[in-house]
Short mmCIF file of N, CA and C in Angstrom, two decimals:
data_model
loop_
_atom_site.label_atom_id
_atom_site.label_comp_id
_atom_site.label_asym_id
_atom_site.label_seq_id
_atom_site.Cartn_x
_atom_site.Cartn_y
_atom_site.Cartn_z
N MET D 1 9.69 1.59 15.33
CA MET D 1 9.63 0.15 15.33
C MET D 1 10.03 -0.34 16.71
N LYS D 2 9.14 -1.02 17.33
CA LYS D 2 9.40 -1.44 18.70
C LYS D 2 9.99 -2.83 18.81
N ASP D 3 9.86 -3.64 17.75
CA ASP D 3 10.36 -5.02 17.80
C ASP D 3 10.45 -5.59 16.39
N TRP D 4 10.90 -6.86 16.32
CA TRP D 4 11.07 -7.50 15.01
C TRP D 4 9.75 -7.54 14.24
N GLU D 5 8.66 -7.82 14.90
CA GLU D 5 7.38 -7.94 14.21
C GLU D 5 6.99 -6.63 13.51
N SER D 6 7.19 -5.50 14.20
CA SER D 6 6.84 -4.22 13.58
C SER D 6 7.82 -3.87 12.45
N LEU D 7 9.08 -4.20 12.62
CA LEU D 7 10.06 -3.98 11.54
C LEU D 7 9.70 -4.82 10.33
N ALA D 8 9.43 -6.11 10.55
CA ALA D 8 9.09 -7.01 9.45
C ALA D 8 7.82 -6.54 8.74
N ALA D 9 6.83 -6.09 9.51
CA ALA D 9 5.59 -5.59 8.90
C ALA D 9 5.89 -4.42 7.97
N PHE D 10 6.76 -3.50 8.40
CA PHE D 10 7.13 -2.38 7.53
C PHE D 10 7.90 -2.88 6.31
N ALA D 11 8.94 -3.69 6.52
CA ALA D 11 9.79 -4.15 5.42
C ALA D 11 9.00 -4.92 4.37
N LEU D 12 7.99 -5.65 4.80
CA LEU D 12 7.19 -6.43 3.85
C LEU D 12 6.23 -5.56 3.03
N THR D 13 6.10 -4.27 3.35
CA THR D 13 5.31 -3.37 2.51
C THR D 13 6.13 -2.87 1.32
N LEU D 14 7.45 -3.08 1.36
CA LEU D 14 8.32 -2.65 0.27
C LEU D 14 8.17 -3.59 -0.91
N PRO D 15 8.39 -3.13 -2.12
CA PRO D 15 8.21 -3.97 -3.31
C PRO D 15 9.12 -5.20 -3.32
N ASP D 16 8.57 -6.31 -3.83
CA ASP D 16 9.35 -7.52 -4.10
C ASP D 16 10.05 -8.06 -2.85
N THR D 17 9.33 -8.12 -1.72
CA THR D 17 9.92 -8.63 -0.48
C THR D 17 9.17 -9.85 0.02
N VAL D 18 9.89 -10.65 0.79
CA VAL D 18 9.33 -11.87 1.34
C VAL D 18 10.04 -12.20 2.65
N ALA D 19 9.31 -12.80 3.58
CA ALA D 19 9.92 -13.26 4.83
C ALA D 19 10.71 -14.53 4.55
N GLY D 20 11.83 -14.67 5.22
CA GLY D 20 12.67 -15.85 5.05
C GLY D 20 13.63 -15.98 6.22
N THR D 21 14.74 -16.64 5.97
CA THR D 21 15.76 -16.78 7.00
C THR D 21 17.12 -16.38 6.43
N HIS D 22 18.00 -16.01 7.34
CA HIS D 22 19.37 -15.62 6.99
C HIS D 22 20.25 -16.09 8.13
N TYR D 23 21.20 -16.96 7.84
CA TYR D 23 22.06 -17.57 8.87
C TYR D 23 21.22 -18.15 10.01
N GLY D 24 20.11 -18.76 9.67
CA GLY D 24 19.28 -19.47 10.65
C GLY D 24 18.30 -18.61 11.42
N GLY D 25 18.30 -17.30 11.20
CA GLY D 25 17.38 -16.41 11.90
C GLY D 25 16.40 -15.77 10.94
N ALA D 26 15.36 -15.18 11.49
CA ALA D 26 14.35 -14.51 10.68
C ALA D 26 14.97 -13.37 9.88
N ALA D 27 14.47 -13.18 8.67
CA ALA D 27 14.97 -12.12 7.79
C ALA D 27 13.89 -11.71 6.82
N ILE D 28 14.06 -10.55 6.25
CA ILE D 28 13.25 -10.12 5.12
C ILE D 28 14.19 -10.01 3.93
N LYS D 29 13.77 -10.60 2.82
CA LYS D 29 14.61 -10.69 1.64
C LYS D 29 13.91 -10.08 0.43
N VAL D 30 14.71 -9.80 -0.59
CA VAL D 30 14.19 -9.44 -1.89
C VAL D 30 13.75 -10.75 -2.54
N ALA D 31 12.49 -10.84 -2.92
CA ALA D 31 11.95 -12.09 -3.44
C ALA D 31 12.62 -12.53 -4.74
N SER D 32 12.92 -11.58 -5.62
CA SER D 32 13.43 -11.95 -6.94
C SER D 32 14.87 -12.44 -6.95
N ASN D 33 15.66 -12.13 -5.91
CA ASN D 33 17.04 -12.60 -5.92
C ASN D 33 17.49 -13.28 -4.62
N GLY D 34 16.64 -13.32 -3.62
CA GLY D 34 16.96 -14.02 -2.39
C GLY D 34 17.90 -13.29 -1.44
N ARG D 35 18.20 -12.03 -1.70
CA ARG D 35 19.14 -11.27 -0.86
C ARG D 35 18.43 -10.70 0.37
N ALA D 36 18.95 -11.01 1.56
CA ALA D 36 18.42 -10.46 2.80
C ALA D 36 18.88 -9.02 2.96
N PHE D 37 17.99 -8.16 3.45
CA PHE D 37 18.39 -6.78 3.72
C PHE D 37 18.16 -6.39 5.16
N VAL D 38 17.33 -7.10 5.90
CA VAL D 38 17.22 -6.96 7.35
C VAL D 38 17.10 -8.36 7.94
N SER D 39 17.69 -8.54 9.11
CA SER D 39 17.59 -9.83 9.79
C SER D 39 17.57 -9.60 11.30
N ILE D 40 17.13 -10.62 12.01
CA ILE D 40 16.88 -10.47 13.44
C ILE D 40 18.16 -10.33 14.26
N GLY D 41 19.23 -10.94 13.87
CA GLY D 41 20.50 -10.81 14.60
C GLY D 41 20.44 -11.44 15.98
N SER D 42 21.51 -11.27 16.74
CA SER D 42 21.58 -11.89 18.07
C SER D 42 21.75 -10.88 19.20
N GLU D 43 21.76 -9.59 18.88
CA GLU D 43 21.90 -8.56 19.91
C GLU D 43 20.51 -8.10 20.36
N ALA D 44 20.23 -8.25 21.64
CA ALA D 44 18.92 -7.88 22.19
C ALA D 44 18.60 -6.42 21.89
N GLY D 45 17.36 -6.16 21.48
CA GLY D 45 16.91 -4.80 21.24
C GLY D 45 17.35 -4.20 19.93
N SER D 46 17.95 -5.01 19.04
CA SER D 46 18.46 -4.50 17.77
C SER D 46 18.21 -5.49 16.65
N PHE D 47 18.23 -4.99 15.41
CA PHE D 47 18.19 -5.85 14.24
C PHE D 47 19.39 -5.51 13.36
N VAL D 48 19.66 -6.36 12.38
CA VAL D 48 20.79 -6.18 11.47
C VAL D 48 20.28 -5.59 10.16
N LEU D 49 20.91 -4.51 9.73
CA LEU D 49 20.61 -3.86 8.46
C LEU D 49 21.79 -4.06 7.53
N SER D 50 21.58 -4.72 6.41
CA SER D 50 22.64 -4.91 5.42
C SER D 50 22.67 -3.67 4.53
N ILE D 51 23.79 -2.95 4.58
CA ILE D 51 23.90 -1.66 3.89
C ILE D 51 25.35 -1.47 3.44
N ASP D 52 25.56 -0.67 2.42
CA ASP D 52 26.91 -0.45 1.91
C ASP D 52 27.81 0.19 2.97
N ALA D 53 29.10 -0.01 2.81
CA ALA D 53 30.09 0.43 3.82
C ALA D 53 30.10 1.94 4.03
N ASP D 54 29.94 2.72 2.98
CA ASP D 54 29.96 4.17 3.13
C ASP D 54 28.76 4.66 3.95
N THR D 55 27.59 4.13 3.65
CA THR D 55 26.39 4.50 4.41
C THR D 55 26.52 4.03 5.86
N LYS D 56 27.04 2.83 6.05
CA LYS D 56 27.24 2.32 7.40
C LYS D 56 28.11 3.28 8.20
N GLU D 57 29.22 3.70 7.64
CA GLU D 57 30.14 4.60 8.34
C GLU D 57 29.46 5.92 8.69
N MET D 58 28.68 6.46 7.76
CA MET D 58 27.96 7.70 8.00
C MET D 58 26.95 7.52 9.14
N LEU D 59 26.23 6.41 9.16
CA LEU D 59 25.24 6.16 10.21
C LEU D 59 25.90 6.03 11.58
N LEU D 60 27.03 5.31 11.63
CA LEU D 60 27.74 5.14 12.90
C LEU D 60 28.24 6.48 13.43
N GLU D 61 28.65 7.37 12.54
CA GLU D 61 29.17 8.68 12.94
C GLU D 61 28.07 9.66 13.33
N THR D 62 26.96 9.64 12.61
CA THR D 62 25.92 10.67 12.82
C THR D 62 24.86 10.30 13.84
N ASP D 63 24.66 9.00 14.10
CA ASP D 63 23.62 8.60 15.05
C ASP D 63 24.01 7.31 15.78
N PRO D 64 25.06 7.37 16.61
CA PRO D 64 25.51 6.15 17.30
C PRO D 64 24.52 5.64 18.35
N ALA D 65 23.55 6.45 18.74
CA ALA D 65 22.52 5.98 19.67
C ALA D 65 21.58 4.99 18.99
N THR D 66 21.45 5.09 17.68
CA THR D 66 20.56 4.20 16.92
C THR D 66 21.35 3.14 16.17
N PHE D 67 22.41 3.54 15.48
CA PHE D 67 23.18 2.65 14.62
C PHE D 67 24.50 2.34 15.30
N TRP D 68 24.80 1.07 15.48
CA TRP D 68 25.99 0.68 16.22
C TRP D 68 26.50 -0.66 15.70
N GLN D 69 27.64 -1.11 16.22
CA GLN D 69 28.18 -2.40 15.81
C GLN D 69 28.96 -3.04 16.95
N THR D 70 29.06 -4.33 16.86
CA THR D 70 29.94 -5.09 17.74
C THR D 70 31.16 -5.47 16.88
N PRO D 71 32.20 -5.99 17.50
CA PRO D 71 33.36 -6.41 16.70
C PRO D 71 32.99 -7.40 15.58
N HIS D 72 31.93 -8.18 15.79
CA HIS D 72 31.49 -9.15 14.79
C HIS D 72 31.17 -8.48 13.45
N TYR D 73 30.65 -7.26 13.48
CA TYR D 73 30.22 -6.58 12.25
C TYR D 73 31.26 -5.63 11.66
N GLU D 74 32.38 -5.46 12.34
CA GLU D 74 33.43 -4.59 11.81
C GLU D 74 33.96 -5.16 10.50
N GLY D 75 34.04 -4.30 9.50
CA GLY D 75 34.53 -4.72 8.19
C GLY D 75 33.48 -5.37 7.30
N TRP D 76 32.25 -5.48 7.77
CA TRP D 76 31.18 -6.09 6.98
C TRP D 76 30.14 -5.03 6.62
N PRO D 77 29.46 -5.20 5.49
CA PRO D 77 28.45 -4.22 5.07
C PRO D 77 27.11 -4.45 5.80
N ALA D 78 27.15 -4.31 7.10
CA ALA D 78 25.96 -4.47 7.92
C ALA D 78 26.16 -3.69 9.21
N VAL D 79 25.06 -3.17 9.75
CA VAL D 79 25.10 -2.39 10.97
C VAL D 79 23.91 -2.81 11.85
N LEU D 80 24.11 -2.73 13.15
CA LEU D 80 23.02 -3.00 14.08
C LEU D 80 22.18 -1.73 14.25
N VAL D 81 20.87 -1.92 14.40
CA VAL D 81 19.95 -0.80 14.55
C VAL D 81 19.07 -1.06 15.76
N ARG D 82 19.05 -0.12 16.69
CA ARG D 82 18.22 -0.27 17.89
C ARG D 82 16.75 -0.01 17.52
N TYR D 83 15.87 -0.88 18.03
CA TYR D 83 14.44 -0.72 17.77
C TYR D 83 13.90 0.57 18.39
N ASP D 84 14.40 0.96 19.54
CA ASP D 84 13.84 2.09 20.28
C ASP D 84 14.40 3.44 19.84
N THR D 85 14.56 3.63 18.56
CA THR D 85 15.09 4.88 18.03
C THR D 85 14.08 6.02 18.18
N SER D 86 14.60 7.22 18.26
CA SER D 86 13.74 8.39 18.29
C SER D 86 13.49 8.93 16.88
N ASP D 87 14.16 8.36 15.87
CA ASP D 87 14.04 8.84 14.49
C ASP D 87 13.55 7.70 13.59
N LEU D 88 12.28 7.35 13.76
CA LEU D 88 11.68 6.25 13.01
C LEU D 88 11.77 6.49 11.50
N GLU D 89 11.55 7.70 11.07
CA GLU D 89 11.58 7.99 9.63
C GLU D 89 12.95 7.69 9.03
N ARG D 90 14.02 8.04 9.74
CA ARG D 90 15.37 7.76 9.23
C ARG D 90 15.60 6.25 9.14
N VAL D 91 15.17 5.51 10.15
CA VAL D 91 15.35 4.06 10.11
C VAL D 91 14.56 3.47 8.94
N GLN D 92 13.35 3.91 8.74
CA GLN D 92 12.55 3.42 7.60
C GLN D 92 13.23 3.76 6.28
N ASP D 93 13.78 4.96 6.17
CA ASP D 93 14.51 5.34 4.96
C ASP D 93 15.71 4.42 4.73
N MET D 94 16.43 4.07 5.80
CA MET D 94 17.60 3.20 5.65
C MET D 94 17.19 1.77 5.30
N VAL D 95 16.08 1.30 5.84
CA VAL D 95 15.58 -0.03 5.48
C VAL D 95 15.20 -0.04 4.00
N THR D 96 14.56 1.02 3.54
CA THR D 96 14.20 1.13 2.13
C THR D 96 15.44 1.17 1.25
N ARG D 97 16.45 1.92 1.67
CA ARG D 97 17.71 1.99 0.92
C ARG D 97 18.37 0.61 0.87
N ALA D 98 18.38 -0.09 1.98
CA ALA D 98 18.98 -1.43 2.03
C ALA D 98 18.24 -2.38 1.09
N ARG D 99 16.91 -2.28 1.05
CA ARG D 99 16.13 -3.12 0.13
C ARG D 99 16.51 -2.81 -1.31
N ASP D 100 16.62 -1.52 -1.63
CA ASP D 100 16.98 -1.13 -3.00
C ASP D 100 18.37 -1.64 -3.38
N GLN D 101 19.31 -1.56 -2.45
CA GLN D 101 20.66 -2.06 -2.72
C GLN D 101 20.63 -3.57 -2.93
N ALA D 102 19.89 -4.29 -2.08
CA ALA D 102 19.80 -5.74 -2.21
C ALA D 102 19.13 -6.13 -3.52
N ALA D 103 18.12 -5.38 -3.94
CA ALA D 103 17.41 -5.68 -5.18
C ALA D 103 18.30 -5.49 -6.40
N ALA D 104 19.28 -4.61 -6.30
CA ALA D 104 20.17 -4.32 -7.43
C ALA D 104 21.24 -5.40 -7.61
N ARG D 105 21.38 -6.28 -6.64
CA ARG D 105 22.44 -7.31 -6.71
C ARG D 105 21.95 -8.56 -7.43
N LYS D 106 22.89 -9.36 -7.88
CA LYS D 106 22.57 -10.64 -8.51
C LYS D 106 21.95 -11.59 -7.51
N ALA D 107 21.32 -12.62 -8.01
CA ALA D 107 20.71 -13.62 -7.15
C ALA D 107 21.75 -14.28 -6.25
N ALA D 108 21.35 -14.55 -5.03
CA ALA D 108 22.24 -15.22 -4.08
C ALA D 108 22.50 -16.65 -4.56
N LYS D 109 23.72 -17.13 -4.33
CA LYS D 109 24.04 -18.51 -4.68
C LYS D 109 23.39 -19.44 -3.67
N PRO D 110 22.84 -20.57 -4.14
CA PRO D 110 22.25 -21.51 -3.19
C PRO D 110 23.32 -22.09 -2.26
N ARG D 111 22.93 -22.32 -1.03
CA ARG D 111 23.86 -22.91 -0.07
C ARG D 111 24.03 -24.39 -0.35
N LYS D 112 25.25 -24.86 -0.23
CA LYS D 112 25.52 -26.29 -0.42
C LYS D 112 25.04 -27.05 0.80
N LYS D 113 24.37 -28.15 0.56
CA LYS D 113 23.90 -28.98 1.67
C LYS D 113 24.96 -30.00 2.00
N ALA D 114 25.14 -30.20 3.28
CA ALA D 114 26.18 -31.13 3.74
C ALA D 114 25.74 -32.56 3.62
#
């Protein structure tokens, strides 16, 4: 995946997905419950993958060239993923896993409007 467009194209081939927004940025969500599993983020050359804490820790330990974090993501179930990875299959597997985890959760609560 070279950029957000190619990531989004892949993520949208997964079941029950839709393009949307998350914290004001582009995201791909599970259509049936509104949960985002990938989003564009603010770090150049990377996207945000919402994934459980144990998987996040394993990814950070086993492939820090691809999976990384800034202090902003410490303690949160999300990890940054560099687009220019040499292991596209692993990234696709993790995006699929993140979608499956998001699909298993309850519907997101609607945001209150100010």
